[in-house]
Amino acid sequence: MMAVVGHPNKGKSSVVAALTQNDQVEISPLSGTTRVAQRFSLKLDGRTVFELVDTPGFQRAGQCLAWLREQPVAADRRPQRVAAFIEQFADSDRFVDEVELLKPIIEGAGIIYVVDGSLPYSPEYETEMEILRWTGRPRLALINPIGGDTHVAQWRQALNQYFSLVRLFDPLHAPFEQHLQLLRTFGELEPHSGTAFDRAIQQLEGYRRLKLHQAAGIIVENLYRLLGYQQSSSRLERAAREQLAALLPEEIERFNTRLNRLEREGQQQLEALFLYHRLESDLRQLEVDRSELMDTSQWTLWGLGKHQLALVSAGAGAAIGLLADAGLGGASLLTGVISGGVLGGLSGWFGADWVKQRIPSWLQVSAERHRLGPVKDPNFAFVILGRALSHARAMLARSHADRERLVIGEEGIRRMRSLELKTQVRLLKQCRQLLKQGPQGRAADGLREWVYRQLTD
Ligand SMILES: Nc1nc2c(ncn2[C@@H]2O[C@H](COP(=O)(O)OP(=O)(O)OP(=O)(O)O)[C@@H](O)[C@H]2O)c(=O)[nH]1
Ligand SMILES: [Mg+2]
């Protein structure tokens, strides 16, 4: 067990949240956010790998050290003197924070002292470091480059005198590999925990890989659901032919909403797997530019010509015909779906009147089938995969200490676009087979393998 201590507002709770992968740890820009010591642990299959104690920052370090020094104390008696301090002030309100932060240390925790490497070192910190030294517990200092690493070298000089190990660690941006490195350092600090701890870290690494495979599974499963999504409409069924035009925009909007909900459910499964409980993301940022999807001349951006698409995907022929048919493109069901509901469906784009005037001739076919979907445009599979990769990669790169909205860029879409033509063709084929064989089939295996590589490179 290690206690994370330091000055207020230097990222102690952020270190705890990042390393224990816990997004429930209280973090805020306000100084004095953490009021009481609280334990957090990282568990693997129900077993605790390590435990950290989040603590309030030092508030009266000077007075605390003065009290400790009030009487002469030999070095070997200093830990007892700190214990006496805790006992003396446990029920008083004079040193609430110092008692909270020193107690777990005196009870046996190792020390992680967090400082801000973007602010210059100053001797006021020596009081805190001296108190920590008095506890006699193993000590590690972490330099958190909150606003950059300008003063890191200077901090190292000072910290080296009080701490046996000094490391740079940015809880908001350090990738998982750096977490593992730091955990190995914990092992160095308390050598007796040695091999068991090393093994636990190895297991942690293996567990991460396993989770990434599961993530690929969730993404492919959801791809299957979205590609095959159909919506039957009893309203359309009952409606007289002349009423269909009025009903359709609403039905398309409903289709969009459902499709988005399905997509979101898949994302939430992924977030739960990686222990994110309150991730808010801005999906609008992922809005696919409609011109890229509607305008057939832009399809080359995806690396595929209209003609090739028709060859690759037999079922796509009709859809491409529809889109290519000038004037129908905008009103087609496909674009309504791909807009992702973000713009509120077709009427949002073009105005209700426009939609009514241009309800395409293929509507009758659709209406006879009494259902909307599945989406036929082969680009749809790429859009879904691209969006899933954008979300998953942004989430995987995110620290559990981050309290901002998850920013999802268009990285995944760009990734899909820059694939080699032969990869795109293979993926399209696999997606088509996925629809036929389901998520247990061979195509799904291939897709999962491909998605896993996209998540890990
Ligand atoms: N940019 C940036 N901000 C950080 C970093 N680490 C912490 N912060 C921010 O600094 C503020 C304080 O972080 P906390 O983790 O709450 O700090 P603390 O030391 O626990 O603070 P108290 O509990 O108040 O003593 C928060 O707004 C964090 O988001 C970092 O590495 N980079
Ligand atoms: Mg805190």
PDB file of N, CA, C and O in Angstrom, residues 276-339:
ATOM      1  N   TYR A 276     -14.808   2.803 -17.377  1.00  0.00           N
ATOM      2  CA  TYR A 276     -15.241   4.205 -17.432  1.00  0.00           C
ATOM      3  C   TYR A 276     -16.731   4.228 -17.109  1.00  0.00           C
ATOM      4  O   TYR A 276     -17.523   3.604 -17.785  1.00  0.00           O
ATOM      5  N   HIS A 277     -17.063   4.950 -16.040  1.00  0.00           N
ATOM      6  CA  HIS A 277     -18.449   4.925 -15.593  1.00  0.00           C
ATOM      7  C   HIS A 277     -19.218   6.172 -15.958  1.00  0.00           C
ATOM      8  O   HIS A 277     -20.429   6.195 -15.923  1.00  0.00           O
ATOM      9  N   ARG A 278     -18.497   7.228 -16.237  1.00  0.00           N
ATOM     10  CA  ARG A 278     -19.266   8.453 -16.502  1.00  0.00           C
ATOM     11  C   ARG A 278     -18.666   9.238 -17.662  1.00  0.00           C
ATOM     12  O   ARG A 278     -18.387  10.412 -17.547  1.00  0.00           O
ATOM     13  N   LEU A 279     -18.480   8.524 -18.723  1.00  0.00           N
ATOM     14  CA  LEU A 279     -17.890   9.147 -19.889  1.00  0.00           C
ATOM     15  C   LEU A 279     -18.963   9.896 -20.666  1.00  0.00           C
ATOM     16  O   LEU A 279     -19.978   9.331 -21.031  1.00  0.00           O
ATOM     17  N   GLU A 280     -18.721  11.165 -20.869  1.00  0.00           N
ATOM     18  CA  GLU A 280     -19.622  11.919 -21.732  1.00  0.00           C
ATOM     19  C   GLU A 280     -18.833  12.309 -22.951  1.00  0.00           C
ATOM     20  O   GLU A 280     -17.755  12.877 -22.841  1.00  0.00           O
ATOM     21  N   SER A 281     -19.382  11.963 -24.094  1.00  0.00           N
ATOM     22  CA  SER A 281     -18.642  12.338 -25.287  1.00  0.00           C
ATOM     23  C   SER A 281     -19.527  13.170 -26.186  1.00  0.00           C
ATOM     24  O   SER A 281     -20.743  13.182 -26.052  1.00  0.00           O
ATOM     25  N   ASP A 282     -18.903  13.872 -27.066  1.00  0.00           N
ATOM     26  CA  ASP A 282     -19.641  14.725 -27.965  1.00  0.00           C
ATOM     27  C   ASP A 282     -19.700  14.033 -29.321  1.00  0.00           C
ATOM     28  O   ASP A 282     -18.792  14.150 -30.118  1.00  0.00           O
ATOM     29  N   LEU A 283     -20.785  13.311 -29.526  1.00  0.00           N
ATOM     30  CA  LEU A 283     -20.878  12.548 -30.769  1.00  0.00           C
ATOM     31  C   LEU A 283     -20.993  13.432 -31.999  1.00  0.00           C
ATOM     32  O   LEU A 283     -20.647  13.026 -33.079  1.00  0.00           O
ATOM     33  N   ARG A 284     -21.449  14.644 -31.782  1.00  0.00           N
ATOM     34  CA  ARG A 284     -21.596  15.523 -32.930  1.00  0.00           C
ATOM     35  C   ARG A 284     -20.260  15.720 -33.651  1.00  0.00           C
ATOM     36  O   ARG A 284     -20.206  15.942 -34.830  1.00  0.00           O
ATOM     37  N   GLN A 285     -19.221  15.611 -32.869  1.00  0.00           N
ATOM     38  CA  GLN A 285     -17.900  15.788 -33.454  1.00  0.00           C
ATOM     39  C   GLN A 285     -17.608  14.715 -34.491  1.00  0.00           C
ATOM     40  O   GLN A 285     -16.705  14.842 -35.266  1.00  0.00           O
ATOM     41  N   LEU A 286     -18.374  13.648 -34.412  1.00  0.00           N
ATOM     42  CA  LEU A 286     -18.141  12.539 -35.330  1.00  0.00           C
ATOM     43  C   LEU A 286     -19.039  12.594 -36.553  1.00  0.00           C
ATOM     44  O   LEU A 286     -19.048  11.706 -37.358  1.00  0.00           O
ATOM     45  N   GLU A 287     -19.799  13.629 -36.643  1.00  0.00           N
ATOM     46  CA  GLU A 287     -20.751  13.749 -37.743  1.00  0.00           C
ATOM     47  C   GLU A 287     -20.010  13.609 -39.071  1.00  0.00           C
ATOM     48  O   GLU A 287     -19.016  14.266 -39.323  1.00  0.00           O
ATOM     49  N   VAL A 288     -20.512  12.730 -39.874  1.00  0.00           N
ATOM     50  CA  VAL A 288     -19.870  12.502 -41.164  1.00  0.00           C
ATOM     51  C   VAL A 288     -20.420  13.525 -42.149  1.00  0.00           C
ATOM     52  O   VAL A 288     -21.626  13.702 -42.244  1.00  0.00           O
ATOM     53  N   ASP A 289     -19.531  14.184 -42.795  1.00  0.00           N
ATOM     54  CA  ASP A 289     -19.943  15.205 -43.736  1.00  0.00           C
ATOM     55  C   ASP A 289     -20.836  14.573 -44.802  1.00  0.00           C
ATOM     56  O   ASP A 289     -20.459  13.627 -45.476  1.00  0.00           O
ATOM     57  N   ARG A 290     -22.039  15.122 -44.922  1.00  0.00           N
ATOM     58  CA  ARG A 290     -22.999  14.442 -45.795  1.00  0.00           C
ATOM     59  C   ARG A 290     -22.532  14.407 -47.238  1.00  0.00           C
ATOM     60  O   ARG A 290     -22.831  13.489 -47.976  1.00  0.00           O
ATOM     61  N   SER A 291     -21.773  15.423 -47.625  1.00  0.00           N
ATOM     62  CA  SER A 291     -21.360  15.446 -49.027  1.00  0.00           C
ATOM     63  C   SER A 291     -20.470  14.238 -49.341  1.00  0.00           C
ATOM     64  O   SER A 291     -20.491  13.703 -50.435  1.00  0.00           O
ATOM     65  N   GLU A 292     -19.719  13.803 -48.343  1.00  0.00           N
ATOM     66  CA  GLU A 292     -18.856  12.647 -48.578  1.00  0.00           C
ATOM     67  C   GLU A 292     -19.659  11.380 -48.818  1.00  0.00           C
ATOM     68  O   GLU A 292     -19.195  10.442 -49.448  1.00  0.00           O
ATOM     69  N   LEU A 293     -20.833  11.359 -48.230  1.00  0.00           N
ATOM     70  CA  LEU A 293     -21.611  10.131 -48.318  1.00  0.00           C
ATOM     71  C   LEU A 293     -22.670  10.180 -49.406  1.00  0.00           C
ATOM     72  O   LEU A 293     -23.036   9.177 -49.979  1.00  0.00           O
ATOM     73  N   MET A 294     -23.158  11.385 -49.663  1.00  0.00           N
ATOM     74  CA  MET A 294     -24.228  11.508 -50.643  1.00  0.00           C
ATOM     75  C   MET A 294     -23.694  11.680 -52.049  1.00  0.00           C
ATOM     76  O   MET A 294     -24.208  11.139 -52.993  1.00  0.00           O
ATOM     77  N   ASP A 295     -22.681  12.495 -52.141  1.00  0.00           N
ATOM     78  CA  ASP A 295     -22.218  12.889 -53.441  1.00  0.00           C
ATOM     79  C   ASP A 295     -21.341  11.782 -54.024  1.00  0.00           C
ATOM     80  O   ASP A 295     -20.253  11.514 -53.526  1.00  0.00           O
ATOM     81  N   THR A 296     -21.819  11.160 -55.054  1.00  0.00           N
ATOM     82  CA  THR A 296     -21.095   9.996 -55.567  1.00  0.00           C
ATOM     83  C   THR A 296     -19.701  10.367 -56.066  1.00  0.00           C
ATOM     84  O   THR A 296     -18.802   9.546 -56.061  1.00  0.00           O
ATOM     85  N   SER A 297     -19.533  11.625 -56.477  1.00  0.00           N
ATOM     86  CA  SER A 297     -18.213  12.017 -56.982  1.00  0.00           C
ATOM     87  C   SER A 297     -17.183  11.994 -55.853  1.00  0.00           C
ATOM     88  O   SER A 297     -15.993  11.918 -56.076  1.00  0.00           O
ATOM     89  N   GLN A 298     -17.669  12.065 -54.611  1.00  0.00           N
ATOM     90  CA  GLN A 298     -16.752  12.073 -53.464  1.00  0.00           C
ATOM     91  C   GLN A 298     -16.381  10.661 -53.007  1.00  0.00           C
ATOM     92  O   GLN A 298     -15.555  10.502 -52.134  1.00  0.00           O
ATOM     93  N   TRP A 299     -17.009   9.667 -53.574  1.00  0.00           N
ATOM     94  CA  TRP A 299     -16.746   8.316 -53.093  1.00  0.00           C
ATOM     95  C   TRP A 299     -15.307   7.889 -53.332  1.00  0.00           C
ATOM     96  O   TRP A 299     -14.803   6.983 -52.689  1.00  0.00           O
ATOM     97  N   THR A 300     -14.678   8.559 -54.284  1.00  0.00           N
ATOM     98  CA  THR A 300     -13.274   8.231 -54.532  1.00  0.00           C
ATOM     99  C   THR A 300     -12.429   8.544 -53.303  1.00  0.00           C
ATOM    100  O   THR A 300     -11.381   7.963 -53.100  1.00  0.00           O
ATOM    101  N   LEU A 301     -12.901   9.454 -52.472  1.00  0.00           N
ATOM    102  CA  LEU A 301     -12.179   9.768 -51.227  1.00  0.00           C
ATOM    103  C   LEU A 301     -12.030   8.524 -50.366  1.00  0.00           C
ATOM    104  O   LEU A 301     -11.138   8.402 -49.565  1.00  0.00           O
ATOM    105  N   TRP A 302     -12.976   7.632 -50.495  1.00  0.00           N
ATOM    106  CA  TRP A 302     -12.939   6.411 -49.713  1.00  0.00           C
ATOM    107  C   TRP A 302     -12.080   5.357 -50.396  1.00  0.00           C
ATOM    108  O   TRP A 302     -11.975   4.245 -49.929  1.00  0.00           O
ATOM    109  N   GLY A 303     -11.536   5.735 -51.530  1.00  0.00           N
ATOM    110  CA  GLY A 303     -10.663   4.794 -52.214  1.00  0.00           C
ATOM    111  C   GLY A 303     -11.398   3.873 -53.153  1.00  0.00           C
ATOM    112  O   GLY A 303     -10.831   2.985 -53.751  1.00  0.00           O
ATOM    113  N   LEU A 304     -12.679   4.079 -53.272  1.00  0.00           N
ATOM    114  CA  LEU A 304     -13.452   3.183 -54.127  1.00  0.00           C
ATOM    115  C   LEU A 304     -14.278   3.994 -55.115  1.00  0.00           C
ATOM    116  O   LEU A 304     -14.905   4.976 -54.738  1.00  0.00           O
ATOM    117  N   GLY A 305     -14.274   3.565 -56.340  1.00  0.00           N
ATOM    118  CA  GLY A 305     -15.149   4.204 -57.317  1.00  0.00           C
ATOM    119  C   GLY A 305     -16.525   3.582 -57.218  1.00  0.00           C
ATOM    120  O   GLY A 305     -16.704   2.508 -56.651  1.00  0.00           O
ATOM    121  N   LYS A 306     -17.487   4.279 -57.769  1.00  0.00           N
ATOM    122  CA  LYS A 306     -18.863   3.810 -57.766  1.00  0.00           C
ATOM    123  C   LYS A 306     -18.949   2.408 -58.393  1.00  0.00           C
ATOM    124  O   LYS A 306     -19.623   1.511 -57.909  1.00  0.00           O
ATOM    125  N   HIS A 307     -18.200   2.298 -59.490  1.00  0.00           N
ATOM    126  CA  HIS A 307     -18.222   1.064 -60.238  1.00  0.00           C
ATOM    127  C   HIS A 307     -17.693  -0.104 -59.400  1.00  0.00           C
ATOM    128  O   HIS A 307     -18.312  -1.160 -59.322  1.00  0.00           O
ATOM    129  N   GLN A 308     -16.582   0.147 -58.759  1.00  0.00           N
ATOM    130  CA  GLN A 308     -15.974  -0.905 -57.923  1.00  0.00           C
ATOM    131  C   GLN A 308     -16.912  -1.320 -56.803  1.00  0.00           C
ATOM    132  O   GLN A 308     -17.043  -2.493 -56.484  1.00  0.00           O
ATOM    133  N   LEU A 309     -17.549  -0.336 -56.222  1.00  0.00           N
ATOM    134  CA  LEU A 309     -18.462  -0.646 -55.130  1.00  0.00           C
ATOM    135  C   LEU A 309     -19.559  -1.581 -55.607  1.00  0.00           C
ATOM    136  O   LEU A 309     -19.920  -2.530 -54.927  1.00  0.00           O
ATOM    137  N   ALA A 310     -20.051  -1.312 -56.794  1.00  0.00           N
ATOM    138  CA  ALA A 310     -21.118  -2.137 -57.339  1.00  0.00           C
ATOM    139  C   ALA A 310     -20.637  -3.570 -57.531  1.00  0.00           C
ATOM    140  O   ALA A 310     -21.367  -4.520 -57.285  1.00  0.00           O
ATOM    141  N   LEU A 311     -19.379  -3.694 -57.929  1.00  0.00           N
ATOM    142  CA  LEU A 311     -18.835  -5.035 -58.143  1.00  0.00           C
ATOM    143  C   LEU A 311     -18.623  -5.768 -56.824  1.00  0.00           C
ATOM    144  O   LEU A 311     -18.905  -6.954 -56.697  1.00  0.00           O
ATOM    145  N   VAL A 312     -18.098  -5.039 -55.884  1.00  0.00           N
ATOM    146  CA  VAL A 312     -17.753  -5.663 -54.609  1.00  0.00           C
ATOM    147  C   VAL A 312     -19.002  -6.137 -53.871  1.00  0.00           C
ATOM    148  O   VAL A 312     -19.064  -7.235 -53.363  1.00  0.00           O
ATOM    149  N   SER A 313     -19.972  -5.283 -53.836  1.00  0.00           N
ATOM    150  CA  SER A 313     -21.139  -5.592 -53.033  1.00  0.00           C
ATOM    151  C   SER A 313     -22.356  -5.738 -53.924  1.00  0.00           C
ATOM    152  O   SER A 313     -22.905  -4.765 -54.396  1.00  0.00           O
ATOM    153  N   ALA A 314     -22.768  -6.978 -54.111  1.00  0.00           N
ATOM    154  CA  ALA A 314     -23.866  -7.230 -55.035  1.00  0.00           C
ATOM    155  C   ALA A 314     -25.110  -6.467 -54.601  1.00  0.00           C
ATOM    156  O   ALA A 314     -25.756  -5.803 -55.390  1.00  0.00           O
ATOM    157  N   GLY A 315     -25.390  -6.526 -53.317  1.00  0.00           N
ATOM    158  CA  GLY A 315     -26.600  -5.894 -52.815  1.00  0.00           C
ATOM    159  C   GLY A 315     -26.563  -4.381 -52.911  1.00  0.00           C
ATOM    160  O   GLY A 315     -27.576  -3.712 -52.743  1.00  0.00           O
ATOM    161  N   ALA A 316     -25.387  -3.869 -53.169  1.00  0.00           N
ATOM    162  CA  ALA A 316     -25.242  -2.421 -53.155  1.00  0.00           C
ATOM    163  C   ALA A 316     -25.722  -1.789 -54.446  1.00  0.00           C
ATOM    164  O   ALA A 316     -25.949  -0.592 -54.494  1.00  0.00           O
ATOM    165  N   GLY A 317     -25.861  -2.588 -55.465  1.00  0.00           N
ATOM    166  CA  GLY A 317     -26.204  -2.035 -56.773  1.00  0.00           C
ATOM    167  C   GLY A 317     -27.395  -1.103 -56.734  1.00  0.00           C
ATOM    168  O   GLY A 317     -27.327   0.024 -57.216  1.00  0.00           O
ATOM    169  N   ALA A 318     -28.436  -1.589 -56.105  1.00  0.00           N
ATOM    170  CA  ALA A 318     -29.661  -0.794 -56.074  1.00  0.00           C
ATOM    171  C   ALA A 318     -29.437   0.520 -55.350  1.00  0.00           C
ATOM    172  O   ALA A 318     -29.875   1.580 -55.791  1.00  0.00           O
ATOM    173  N   ALA A 319     -28.715   0.436 -54.250  1.00  0.00           N
ATOM    174  CA  ALA A 319     -28.468   1.639 -53.456  1.00  0.00           C
ATOM    175  C   ALA A 319     -27.670   2.656 -54.246  1.00  0.00           C
ATOM    176  O   ALA A 319     -27.953   3.855 -54.225  1.00  0.00           O
ATOM    177  N   ILE A 320     -26.678   2.163 -54.942  1.00  0.00           N
ATOM    178  CA  ILE A 320     -25.853   3.073 -55.717  1.00  0.00           C
ATOM    179  C   ILE A 320     -26.686   3.718 -56.819  1.00  0.00           C
ATOM    180  O   ILE A 320     -26.603   4.909 -57.060  1.00  0.00           O
ATOM    181  N   GLY A 321     -27.543   2.919 -57.418  1.00  0.00           N
ATOM    182  CA  GLY A 321     -28.433   3.454 -58.443  1.00  0.00           C
ATOM    183  C   GLY A 321     -29.245   4.602 -57.878  1.00  0.00           C
ATOM    184  O   GLY A 321     -29.336   5.665 -58.482  1.00  0.00           O
ATOM    185  N   LEU A 322     -29.758   4.389 -56.701  1.00  0.00           N
ATOM    186  CA  LEU A 322     -30.583   5.412 -56.073  1.00  0.00           C
ATOM    187  C   LEU A 322     -29.805   6.693 -55.845  1.00  0.00           C
ATOM    188  O   LEU A 322     -30.266   7.787 -56.150  1.00  0.00           O
ATOM    189  N   LEU A 323     -28.640   6.516 -55.290  1.00  0.00           N
ATOM    190  CA  LEU A 323     -27.842   7.697 -54.964  1.00  0.00           C
ATOM    191  C   LEU A 323     -27.408   8.406 -56.228  1.00  0.00           C
ATOM    192  O   LEU A 323     -27.336   9.625 -56.277  1.00  0.00           O
ATOM    193  N   ALA A 324     -27.099   7.618 -57.232  1.00  0.00           N
ATOM    194  CA  ALA A 324     -26.586   8.206 -58.452  1.00  0.00           C
ATOM    195  C   ALA A 324     -27.681   8.954 -59.200  1.00  0.00           C
ATOM    196  O   ALA A 324     -27.425   9.885 -59.944  1.00  0.00           O
ATOM    197  N   ASP A 325     -28.893   8.545 -58.970  1.00  0.00           N
ATOM    198  CA  ASP A 325     -30.018   9.177 -59.634  1.00  0.00           C
ATOM    199  C   ASP A 325     -30.162  10.611 -59.107  1.00  0.00           C
ATOM    200  O   ASP A 325     -30.603  10.836 -58.001  1.00  0.00           O
ATOM    201  N   ALA A 326     -29.754  11.533 -59.915  1.00  0.00           N
ATOM    202  CA  ALA A 326     -29.683  12.924 -59.445  1.00  0.00           C
ATOM    203  C   ALA A 326     -31.038  13.356 -58.897  1.00  0.00           C
ATOM    204  O   ALA A 326     -32.070  13.028 -59.454  1.00  0.00           O
ATOM    205  N   GLY A 327     -30.989  14.077 -57.789  1.00  0.00           N
ATOM    206  CA  GLY A 327     -32.235  14.564 -57.226  1.00  0.00           C
ATOM    207  C   GLY A 327     -32.789  13.628 -56.168  1.00  0.00           C
ATOM    208  O   GLY A 327     -33.441  14.061 -55.238  1.00  0.00           O
ATOM    209  N   LEU A 328     -32.491  12.375 -56.298  1.00  0.00           N
ATOM    210  CA  LEU A 328     -32.970  11.436 -55.285  1.00  0.00           C
ATOM    211  C   LEU A 328     -31.981  11.308 -54.144  1.00  0.00           C
ATOM    212  O   LEU A 328     -32.358  10.966 -53.034  1.00  0.00           O
ATOM    213  N   GLY A 329     -30.740  11.561 -54.478  1.00  0.00           N
ATOM    214  CA  GLY A 329     -29.675  11.348 -53.492  1.00  0.00           C
ATOM    215  C   GLY A 329     -30.017  11.891 -52.125  1.00  0.00           C
ATOM    216  O   GLY A 329     -29.959  11.170 -51.134  1.00  0.00           O
ATOM    217  N   GLY A 330     -30.430  13.145 -52.097  1.00  0.00           N
ATOM    218  CA  GLY A 330     -30.662  13.803 -50.811  1.00  0.00           C
ATOM    219  C   GLY A 330     -31.801  13.184 -50.033  1.00  0.00           C
ATOM    220  O   GLY A 330     -31.785  13.166 -48.819  1.00  0.00           O
ATOM    221  N   ALA A 331     -32.769  12.667 -50.735  1.00  0.00           N
ATOM    222  CA  ALA A 331     -33.948  12.182 -50.031  1.00  0.00           C
ATOM    223  C   ALA A 331     -33.867  10.695 -49.724  1.00  0.00           C
ATOM    224  O   ALA A 331     -34.768  10.144 -49.134  1.00  0.00           O
ATOM    225  N   SER A 332     -32.795  10.075 -50.117  1.00  0.00           N
ATOM    226  CA  SER A 332     -32.767   8.627 -49.938  1.00  0.00           C
ATOM    227  C   SER A 332     -32.657   8.250 -48.479  1.00  0.00           C
ATOM    228  O   SER A 332     -32.116   8.985 -47.663  1.00  0.00           O
ATOM    229  N   LEU A 333     -33.192   7.115 -48.210  1.00  0.00           N
ATOM    230  CA  LEU A 333     -33.141   6.586 -46.847  1.00  0.00           C
ATOM    231  C   LEU A 333     -31.703   6.493 -46.353  1.00  0.00           C
ATOM    232  O   LEU A 333     -31.385   6.761 -45.209  1.00  0.00           O
ATOM    233  N   LEU A 334     -30.835   6.150 -47.269  1.00  0.00           N
ATOM    234  CA  LEU A 334     -29.435   5.933 -46.893  1.00  0.00           C
ATOM    235  C   LEU A 334     -28.842   7.161 -46.241  1.00  0.00           C
ATOM    236  O   LEU A 334     -28.252   7.097 -45.182  1.00  0.00           O
ATOM    237  N   THR A 335     -28.979   8.272 -46.881  1.00  0.00           N
ATOM    238  CA  THR A 335     -28.348   9.476 -46.340  1.00  0.00           C
ATOM    239  C   THR A 335     -29.002   9.873 -45.038  1.00  0.00           C
ATOM    240  O   THR A 335     -28.354  10.368 -44.144  1.00  0.00           O
ATOM    241  N   GLY A 336     -30.283   9.614 -44.945  1.00  0.00           N
ATOM    242  CA  GLY A 336     -30.971   9.921 -43.689  1.00  0.00           C
ATOM    243  C   GLY A 336     -30.321   9.161 -42.559  1.00  0.00           C
ATOM    244  O   GLY A 336     -30.064   9.697 -41.494  1.00  0.00           O
ATOM    245  N   VAL A 337     -29.998   7.932 -42.827  1.00  0.00           N
ATOM    246  CA  VAL A 337     -29.382   7.100 -41.800  1.00  0.00           C
ATOM    247  C   VAL A 337     -27.973   7.576 -41.495  1.00  0.00           C
ATOM    248  O   VAL A 337     -27.578   7.735 -40.361  1.00  0.00           O
ATOM    249  N   ILE A 338     -27.240   7.844 -42.545  1.00  0.00           N
ATOM    250  CA  ILE A 338     -25.833   8.153 -42.331  1.00  0.00           C
ATOM    251  C   ILE A 338     -25.652   9.524 -41.682  1.00  0.00           C
ATOM    252  O   ILE A 338     -24.671   9.774 -41.017  1.00  0.00           O
ATOM    253  N   SER A 339     -26.627  10.371 -41.827  1.00  0.00           N
ATOM    254  CA  SER A 339     -26.528  11.663 -41.145  1.00  0.00           C
ATOM    255  C   SER A 339     -26.457  11.446 -39.641  1.00  0.00           C
ATOM    256  O   SER A 339     -26.103  12.336 -38.893  1.00  0.00           O
TER     257      SER A 339
END
